[in-house]
Amino acid sequence: MGNPEPQTTEPTGATPGLLERELEPSSRVDEITDRLVTAVAIGEYLPGSRLPAERELAASLRVGRMTVRAALARLVELGLVETRRSGRSGGTYVLQQWPESSTAAVGRTLTMRIDELRDRCDAICRIHGAVCRAAAEARTDRDLVVLRERLDAYRRAESGLAAQQADSALHLAIMDAAGNTVLKQMLLELEASVSIAAPAHLWGESATMRQMELRALREHEQLIDAIAGRRGDDAEALARAHLAIDFEHISAAMRRAGGLAD
């Protein structure tokens, strides 16, 4: 026997809050839609990238798969993503980053979370600094070979998605060189809490993207040099300054959306 349809009005004598609970799924879809729109707008998922599977998104966002499915359907309607059904290349792919229709959602999402995001980004800077200090102290010659290979891959990557993927690979190699799985897991979980999924970092808007990538390259080179030279103090300071880029992107998005992030 199927479940009865939910009532659309609260009957006399119903438990207080029943109507709100019945309406929660719709409001929850609104919230998750805004978060996904924002993740795309601020460059966590760049055009051409594939979003995580519904199950992964549901776990990251702590909602049911039906909520995620409904939110993704709205992104399709907005023209932000498309769904491909064939074979290994199937999935949901980003088509465009920040059309004007996304601005209100970005403003709502970041305004609601800005204080929390500021604190989380600060914590990421501090923990990443500790990871890079540990890498400088513990790295092996083999680690150094991998780090330089990943740095060169970032240097050669095309702007946008390829550079973002190369950046993630480099930072994962630094975490591995630190030789501390607990620190690595803490950092990955904290990075995931800033937006939707780790280890991809926010990549900002297309207008400033290449400038940011070149700045990141200079900072990557300095950081790997410090790790190679076993200069723990320098590695920690460089890493903390470098990871501040994430909150700079959030602040820039707030300004574009009409909010403030001083």
Short mmCIF file of C-alpha atoms in Angstrom, two decimals:
data_model
loop_
_atom_site.label_atom_id
_atom_site.label_comp_id
_atom_site.label_asym_id
_atom_site.label_seq_id
_atom_site.Cartn_x
_atom_site.Cartn_y
_atom_site.Cartn_z
CA MET A 1 0.00 0.00 0.00
CA GLY A 2 1.38 3.42 -0.91
CA ASN A 3 1.97 6.20 1.59
CA PRO A 4 -0.85 8.78 1.88
CA GLU A 5 -0.30 12.14 0.20
CA PRO A 6 0.95 14.80 2.65
CA GLN A 7 -1.64 17.36 3.73
CA THR A 8 -1.24 20.84 2.27
CA THR A 9 -2.79 22.65 5.21
CA GLU A 10 -2.22 22.18 8.90
CA PRO A 11 -5.31 20.64 10.51
CA THR A 12 -6.81 21.95 13.72
CA GLY A 13 -4.97 20.56 16.71
CA ALA A 14 -1.93 19.47 14.67
CA THR A 15 1.46 19.44 16.31
CA PRO A 16 3.03 22.92 16.10
CA GLY A 17 5.60 23.08 13.32
CA LEU A 18 4.04 20.28 11.25
CA LEU A 19 3.36 22.57 8.31
CA GLU A 20 6.94 23.87 8.38
CA ARG A 21 8.28 20.33 8.31
CA GLU A 22 6.06 19.48 5.37
CA LEU A 23 7.38 22.54 3.49
CA GLU A 24 11.01 21.84 4.40
CA PRO A 25 11.84 19.72 1.33
CA SER A 26 11.03 22.62 -1.01
CA SER A 27 13.00 25.14 1.05
CA ARG A 28 15.87 22.66 1.30
CA VAL A 29 15.95 22.31 -2.48
CA ASP A 30 16.12 26.11 -2.73
CA GLU A 31 19.09 26.19 -0.36
CA ILE A 32 20.99 23.39 -2.13
CA THR A 33 20.30 24.97 -5.51
CA ASP A 34 21.80 28.24 -4.27
CA ARG A 35 24.86 26.46 -2.91
CA LEU A 36 25.49 24.62 -6.16
CA VAL A 37 24.97 27.79 -8.21
CA THR A 38 27.47 29.53 -5.93
CA ALA A 39 30.02 26.71 -6.17
CA VAL A 40 29.96 27.08 -9.94
CA ALA A 41 30.02 30.90 -9.87
CA ILE A 42 33.07 31.19 -7.60
CA GLY A 43 35.01 28.62 -9.58
CA GLU A 44 34.95 25.47 -7.54
CA TYR A 45 33.50 23.75 -10.59
CA LEU A 46 34.70 25.36 -13.81
CA PRO A 47 33.10 25.07 -17.26
CA GLY A 48 33.88 21.63 -18.64
CA SER A 49 34.22 20.00 -15.23
CA ARG A 50 32.01 17.15 -14.06
CA LEU A 51 30.13 17.51 -10.80
CA PRO A 52 30.41 14.71 -8.25
CA ALA A 53 27.80 11.97 -8.46
CA GLU A 54 24.47 12.56 -6.73
CA ARG A 55 25.43 10.25 -3.88
CA GLU A 56 28.67 12.16 -3.23
CA LEU A 57 26.94 15.54 -3.38
CA ALA A 58 24.24 14.32 -1.02
CA ALA A 59 26.88 13.18 1.49
CA SER A 60 28.83 16.45 1.20
CA LEU A 61 25.72 18.58 1.57
CA ARG A 62 24.12 16.30 4.19
CA VAL A 63 20.83 15.99 2.35
CA GLY A 64 18.97 13.21 0.56
CA ARG A 65 19.66 12.26 -3.04
CA MET A 66 16.19 13.38 -4.12
CA THR A 67 16.97 16.88 -2.86
CA VAL A 68 20.23 16.92 -4.82
CA ARG A 69 18.47 15.57 -7.90
CA ALA A 70 15.84 18.31 -7.73
CA ALA A 71 18.52 21.00 -7.28
CA LEU A 72 20.52 19.68 -10.25
CA ALA A 73 17.37 19.74 -12.37
CA ARG A 74 17.04 23.43 -11.58
CA LEU A 75 20.66 24.04 -12.63
CA VAL A 76 19.87 22.35 -15.93
CA GLU A 77 16.87 24.67 -16.37
CA LEU A 78 19.11 27.66 -15.65
CA GLY A 79 21.54 26.55 -18.35
CA LEU A 80 24.44 26.17 -15.91
CA VAL A 81 24.92 22.43 -16.39
CA GLU A 82 23.92 19.61 -18.68
CA THR A 83 23.43 15.92 -18.00
CA ARG A 84 25.07 13.34 -20.24
CA ARG A 85 23.88 9.75 -20.05
CA SER A 86 26.41 7.76 -22.08
CA GLY A 87 29.04 5.41 -20.61
CA ARG A 88 32.05 6.56 -18.63
CA SER A 89 31.61 10.13 -19.84
CA GLY A 90 28.12 10.28 -18.36
CA GLY A 91 27.36 12.72 -15.58
CA THR A 92 26.55 16.37 -14.97
CA TYR A 93 28.89 18.89 -16.60
CA VAL A 94 29.25 22.64 -16.09
CA LEU A 95 28.40 24.76 -19.14
CA GLN A 96 28.86 28.33 -17.88
CA GLN A 97 30.18 29.93 -14.73
CA TRP A 98 28.40 33.10 -13.68
CA PRO A 99 25.54 34.42 -15.81
CA GLU A 100 23.67 37.38 -14.35
CA SER A 101 20.90 35.01 -13.23
CA SER A 102 23.29 33.50 -10.66
CA THR A 103 24.04 36.76 -8.83
CA ALA A 104 21.13 36.69 -6.38
CA ALA A 105 21.86 33.08 -5.36
CA VAL A 106 25.55 33.89 -4.81
CA GLY A 107 24.61 36.86 -2.66
CA ARG A 108 22.18 34.85 -0.54
CA THR A 109 24.59 31.97 -0.01
CA LEU A 110 27.70 33.98 0.82
CA THR A 111 25.90 36.54 2.98
CA MET A 112 24.45 33.74 5.10
CA ARG A 113 27.82 31.98 5.51
CA ILE A 114 30.41 34.78 5.32
CA ASP A 115 31.52 34.79 8.98
CA GLU A 116 31.75 31.00 9.03
CA LEU A 117 33.63 30.97 5.72
CA ARG A 118 36.10 33.57 6.97
CA ASP A 119 36.90 31.43 10.01
CA ARG A 120 37.13 28.23 7.99
CA CYS A 121 39.44 29.81 5.41
CA ASP A 122 41.65 31.10 8.21
CA ALA A 123 41.77 27.60 9.71
CA ILE A 124 42.70 26.15 6.30
CA CYS A 125 45.58 28.62 6.02
CA ARG A 126 46.86 27.62 9.45
CA ILE A 127 46.56 23.87 8.91
CA HIS A 128 48.04 24.06 5.42
CA GLY A 129 50.95 25.96 6.95
CA ALA A 130 51.48 23.11 9.41
CA VAL A 131 51.27 20.56 6.57
CA CYS A 132 53.90 22.42 4.54
CA ARG A 133 56.19 22.75 7.56
CA ALA A 134 55.87 18.99 8.07
CA ALA A 135 56.63 18.42 4.37
CA ALA A 136 59.79 20.49 4.66
CA GLU A 137 60.88 18.43 7.65
CA ALA A 138 59.86 14.97 6.41
CA ARG A 139 60.12 15.02 2.60
CA THR A 140 62.23 12.38 0.90
CA ASP A 141 64.17 12.66 -2.33
CA ARG A 142 61.36 10.74 -4.04
CA ASP A 143 58.81 13.21 -2.65
CA LEU A 144 60.86 16.04 -4.10
CA VAL A 145 60.88 14.42 -7.55
CA VAL A 146 57.07 14.15 -7.45
CA LEU A 147 56.66 17.72 -6.21
CA ARG A 148 58.79 19.10 -9.03
CA GLU A 149 56.92 17.01 -11.59
CA ARG A 150 53.59 18.32 -10.29
CA LEU A 151 54.91 21.89 -10.26
CA ASP A 152 56.01 21.54 -13.88
CA ALA A 153 52.60 20.11 -14.78
CA TYR A 154 50.95 23.17 -13.24
CA ARG A 155 53.34 25.45 -15.13
CA ARG A 156 52.39 23.81 -18.46
CA ALA A 157 48.64 23.52 -17.81
CA GLU A 158 46.16 25.53 -19.83
CA SER A 159 44.25 28.23 -17.99
CA GLY A 160 41.05 27.15 -16.26
CA LEU A 161 40.08 23.57 -15.54
CA ALA A 162 43.45 22.03 -16.46
CA ALA A 163 45.29 24.47 -14.18
CA GLN A 164 42.84 23.82 -11.35
CA GLN A 165 43.34 20.05 -11.65
CA ALA A 166 47.13 20.46 -11.73
CA ASP A 167 46.95 22.70 -8.66
CA SER A 168 44.98 20.04 -6.77
CA ALA A 169 47.50 17.36 -7.74
CA LEU A 170 50.38 19.52 -6.50
CA HIS A 171 48.73 20.23 -3.16
CA LEU A 172 47.93 16.55 -2.66
CA ALA A 173 51.60 15.74 -3.31
CA ILE A 174 52.60 18.26 -0.63
CA MET A 175 50.20 16.60 1.83
CA ASP A 176 51.70 13.20 1.00
CA ALA A 177 55.23 14.55 1.48
CA ALA A 178 54.29 15.65 5.00
CA GLY A 179 53.88 11.98 5.90
CA ASN A 180 51.00 12.58 8.34
CA THR A 181 47.70 11.02 7.30
CA VAL A 182 45.78 12.67 10.16
CA LEU A 183 46.88 16.16 9.12
CA LYS A 184 46.04 15.35 5.51
CA GLN A 185 42.54 14.14 6.37
CA MET A 186 41.88 17.13 8.62
CA LEU A 187 42.86 19.50 5.84
CA LEU A 188 40.79 17.75 3.18
CA GLU A 189 37.70 17.69 5.39
CA LEU A 190 38.08 21.36 6.28
CA GLU A 191 38.54 22.35 2.64
CA ALA A 192 35.40 20.39 1.76
CA SER A 193 33.44 22.31 4.38
CA VAL A 194 34.18 25.67 2.74
CA SER A 195 32.07 24.84 -0.27
CA ILE A 196 31.01 21.52 -1.77
CA ALA A 197 33.97 19.21 -2.36
CA ALA A 198 37.72 18.88 -1.88
CA PRO A 199 40.45 18.92 -3.03
CA ALA A 200 39.68 21.48 -5.77
CA HIS A 201 40.34 25.06 -4.70
CA LEU A 202 38.18 28.01 -5.66
CA TRP A 203 39.36 29.38 -8.99
CA GLY A 204 37.62 32.75 -9.13
CA GLU A 205 36.05 34.53 -12.06
CA SER A 206 37.19 34.32 -15.66
CA ALA A 207 38.15 38.02 -15.79
CA THR A 208 40.88 37.61 -13.17
CA MET A 209 41.61 33.89 -13.54
CA ARG A 210 44.84 34.03 -15.53
CA GLN A 211 46.30 36.72 -13.28
CA MET A 212 45.56 34.53 -10.26
CA GLU A 213 47.08 31.45 -11.92
CA LEU A 214 50.35 33.27 -12.63
CA ARG A 215 50.47 34.57 -9.07
CA ALA A 216 49.84 31.04 -7.79
CA LEU A 217 52.66 29.73 -9.98
CA ARG A 218 55.15 32.14 -8.38
CA GLU A 219 53.93 31.16 -4.93
CA HIS A 220 54.07 27.46 -5.79
CA GLU A 221 57.69 27.84 -6.93
CA GLN A 222 58.67 29.60 -3.71
CA LEU A 223 56.84 27.00 -1.61
CA ILE A 224 58.47 24.01 -3.30
CA ASP A 225 61.88 25.66 -2.98
CA ALA A 226 61.29 26.07 0.76
CA ILE A 227 60.20 22.42 1.12
CA ALA A 228 63.20 21.26 -0.93
CA GLY A 229 65.55 23.33 1.24
CA ARG A 230 63.95 21.98 4.45
CA ARG A 231 63.09 25.55 5.50
CA GLY A 232 60.10 24.81 7.70
CA ASP A 233 59.47 28.38 8.86
CA ASP A 234 59.45 29.69 5.29
CA ALA A 235 57.28 26.83 4.03
CA GLU A 236 54.67 27.48 6.72
CA ALA A 237 54.58 31.24 6.12
CA LEU A 238 54.40 30.86 2.34
CA ALA A 239 51.61 28.30 2.56
CA ARG A 240 49.50 30.43 4.88
CA ALA A 241 49.82 33.42 2.56
CA HIS A 242 49.13 31.32 -0.54
CA LEU A 243 45.94 29.74 0.78
CA ALA A 244 44.52 33.18 1.53
CA ILE A 245 43.62 33.24 -2.17
CA ASP A 246 40.48 31.23 -1.41
CA PHE A 247 38.95 33.92 0.79
CA GLU A 248 40.03 36.59 -1.68
CA HIS A 249 37.84 34.84 -4.27
CA ILE A 250 34.93 34.70 -1.82
CA SER A 251 35.35 38.41 -1.03
CA ALA A 252 35.43 39.29 -4.73
CA ALA A 253 32.27 37.27 -5.29
CA MET A 254 30.57 39.07 -2.39
CA ARG A 255 31.43 42.43 -3.92
CA ARG A 256 30.12 41.39 -7.32
CA ALA A 257 26.90 40.13 -5.74
CA GLY A 258 26.43 43.42 -3.93
CA GLY A 259 27.55 42.36 -0.46
CA LEU A 260 30.55 43.27 1.68
CA ALA A 261 33.41 41.02 2.85
CA ASP A 262 35.92 43.23 4.62
#
